[in-house]
């Protein structure tokens, strides 16, 4: 989540799930939370019971809407127009929390003279290069400064600084105008930027009527200030757009303006959770990060040596000035005695990035024959990845494919039953891929942790052994690693030195030689190299090779031998503080609410008794409260940096600068660095849209969007009459993610037995589609069929004087299991967000007709 | 066979360098296709002990750089692509190396 990272400092939910119950207003947007995060949604219901206003902004009326006070329907992909309208409403109505935002955000900071916004530049920001489709960030900077972004997810795309440039932040504070009159202060820039996001424009762009929009905006404004807070909850309904990062940024700006960060019931809840998604970015399976968000070196940046990397990437000011300690400790954990000062702590062993090797381009590279083999663990891309027929083409080009799952999946038997085989485009005999299907253990059959959506790392023990030859993923990776090490043990090739140097010595247990998962967690926590004692805190990590740590943010989870805090299960009792610090471990430092220094005013006093969390205790000379303070324990609220000494690190942040991962401790309403597609969120239409961009007619879609048009991945032009309907995809409570775990289980399969498409009655009448009859959805990629669910849960939108119909399909069906249906993702093109390359699944266009594939209204062709 | 693939890859890469696409380009795709075929030839030869592995390592590195032009992180790294072009030219008889 580079949006949360760029704005606040860390790419993670800012609050705990149960803290939602303390909110006075909750906006669920980009999520059908009641159905897809039902356990978390209980805290929304708790808040409502206590009097909170619950709002659901979504194209469909779902169970979440049914439990909300306000349902605001918007056209898929128009989120920034809606949220931008709220920002305008807060600014023009002077409804923002002045005391908070003036002191804790960069609202008063002055931006470079050369900055120009999309209002002035025809829909793009200054620094845009139409030849390359990328931005230079120079004009987005604080005047006379270079403010690096926090070292968080997806940071290193372009090199932000040459070594030493970041020193400008240690020379003095960024220029500010607390009167907010300077034409280039962030406040004035935002006012100009959002001036046209009026309620009428919101209605025109989103289809949500101005009166409903204003109800939402006013509810948020009303529940802000010293006594009240509000929260946003979102899921992939926001992230899965080519503007996904900027949608989340827009909500972050609202929360910064309203003082809804770091306070009880205030924050942004990034709803992840399923399959440990938060954990998979913390200890990443992503290509461009080392564990706990350390930067993956890039072969084309100034990263040739560890020293160069650290000089280039270490911010001069703020907490991330500690980066060298975390990097060196990671290298010691990975390479042990082979990591020495003389060899840059083994830095050369780490692979260096060259290009974008995220899932989408690699799918295309696979289809082009670049990739020879692939491991698929915990995924079912033949169902879950966009343009699934392109995925099948890629799989068919591999020499070998290893799939680990607990039941046969579509990815494992694509060569036999895949869509391309069904359609007669290929035959099993034409596919040369050698597939190894290996049985895996389910979560109850193995030890380990799940990191949930609020950074809570919870341990689970094996309940019963996996049957037969099923093994845990940990077992598979560990024993694969052992065999590779054996294979390369005698090699003298320099390229093989990395695998030879890797520490790979976890204890094994039992007949199956299962590696000890707690030993892995102990290594992630970190230890002293000399006597291998567990470290209680990342504050003790060093950059001299004396400490080893597999993931600095997790340090403290296993602070001493025999103390696995992820196992801890002590909730607060009735009347307790409610932070539940004894329940598992939340990174960092077991802290539940990030940036909680902001729960106190600049003088260190709670904003109100009702909303107190962390405050300065003069008697104790430290910060205290109901949560672990997200601040230096003893830094007084009145501490101010002595700029004459050119302070670095935390010395450069004052006692009232709560966002310690940022270079100046401020919430970045305006992001000078860290984002590929603009310092402020701007409404662009989805790549496929039936309407023109009403705000920037010259710039239809995000100019930074990642597009890969090619045969089989063609895109629909805006307004293409063959594809007039807006299509979104969604999940179902009853069928889990890629579907295999629940589609093969009869009791869940029968709850959602068949693929369907939700169609509004007006559109169904127009097209002759009957409820429970067949319908065909068409795109340039392919066509699929589904049973029609004709429902008023979807209403026609009036967009700029036209009626626009929105339809929706679940994406969880495939050809395996009891509950079957066409793969919805086959309809989608491969397109990606400008910052993350994450796929776009929530807003595209399609055609729709009654009947079945291959016939106008007959049987299956 | 290997020379033919290297020559085809070089011709495609020269076209890409001449018109400098912003990313995801047919010439990059063609260069990659031929480099991958070259890789397959060298791999087969190396497995038979008929060719040293150094050349295979070079071709793998070339694939990484050309792939970075095709799927760039940010802008296309043209200086590196041009350097890769020099290395590739060195594999084609009659062409100047780096």
PDB file of C-alpha atoms in Angstrom, chain A residues 105 126 302 314 348 443 515 706 743 797 818 851:
ATOM      1  CA  UNK A 105       0.087  17.662   8.241  1.00  0.00           C
ATOM      2  CA  UNK A 126       4.020  19.380 -13.987  1.00  0.00           C
ATOM      3  CA  UNK A 302      23.183   4.011  -7.560  1.00  0.00           C
ATOM      4  CA  UNK A 314      18.611   6.437   3.540  1.00  0.00           C
ATOM      5  CA  UNK A 348      26.486  -8.850  -3.759  1.00  0.00           C
ATOM      6  CA  UNK A 443      -3.590 -24.218   7.801  1.00  0.00           C
ATOM      7  CA  UNK A 515      11.251 -27.618   9.770  1.00  0.00           C
ATOM      8  CA  UNK A 706       0.368   0.252 -16.958  1.00  0.00           C
ATOM      9  CA  UNK A 743     -15.930 -25.233  -4.271  1.00  0.00           C
ATOM     10  CA  UNK A 797     -26.908   5.630 -13.214  1.00  0.00           C
ATOM     11  CA  UNK A 818     -19.125 -28.926  -7.150  1.00  0.00           C
ATOM     12  CA  UNK A 851     -28.578 -16.621 -24.372  1.00  0.00           C
TER      13      UNK A 851
END
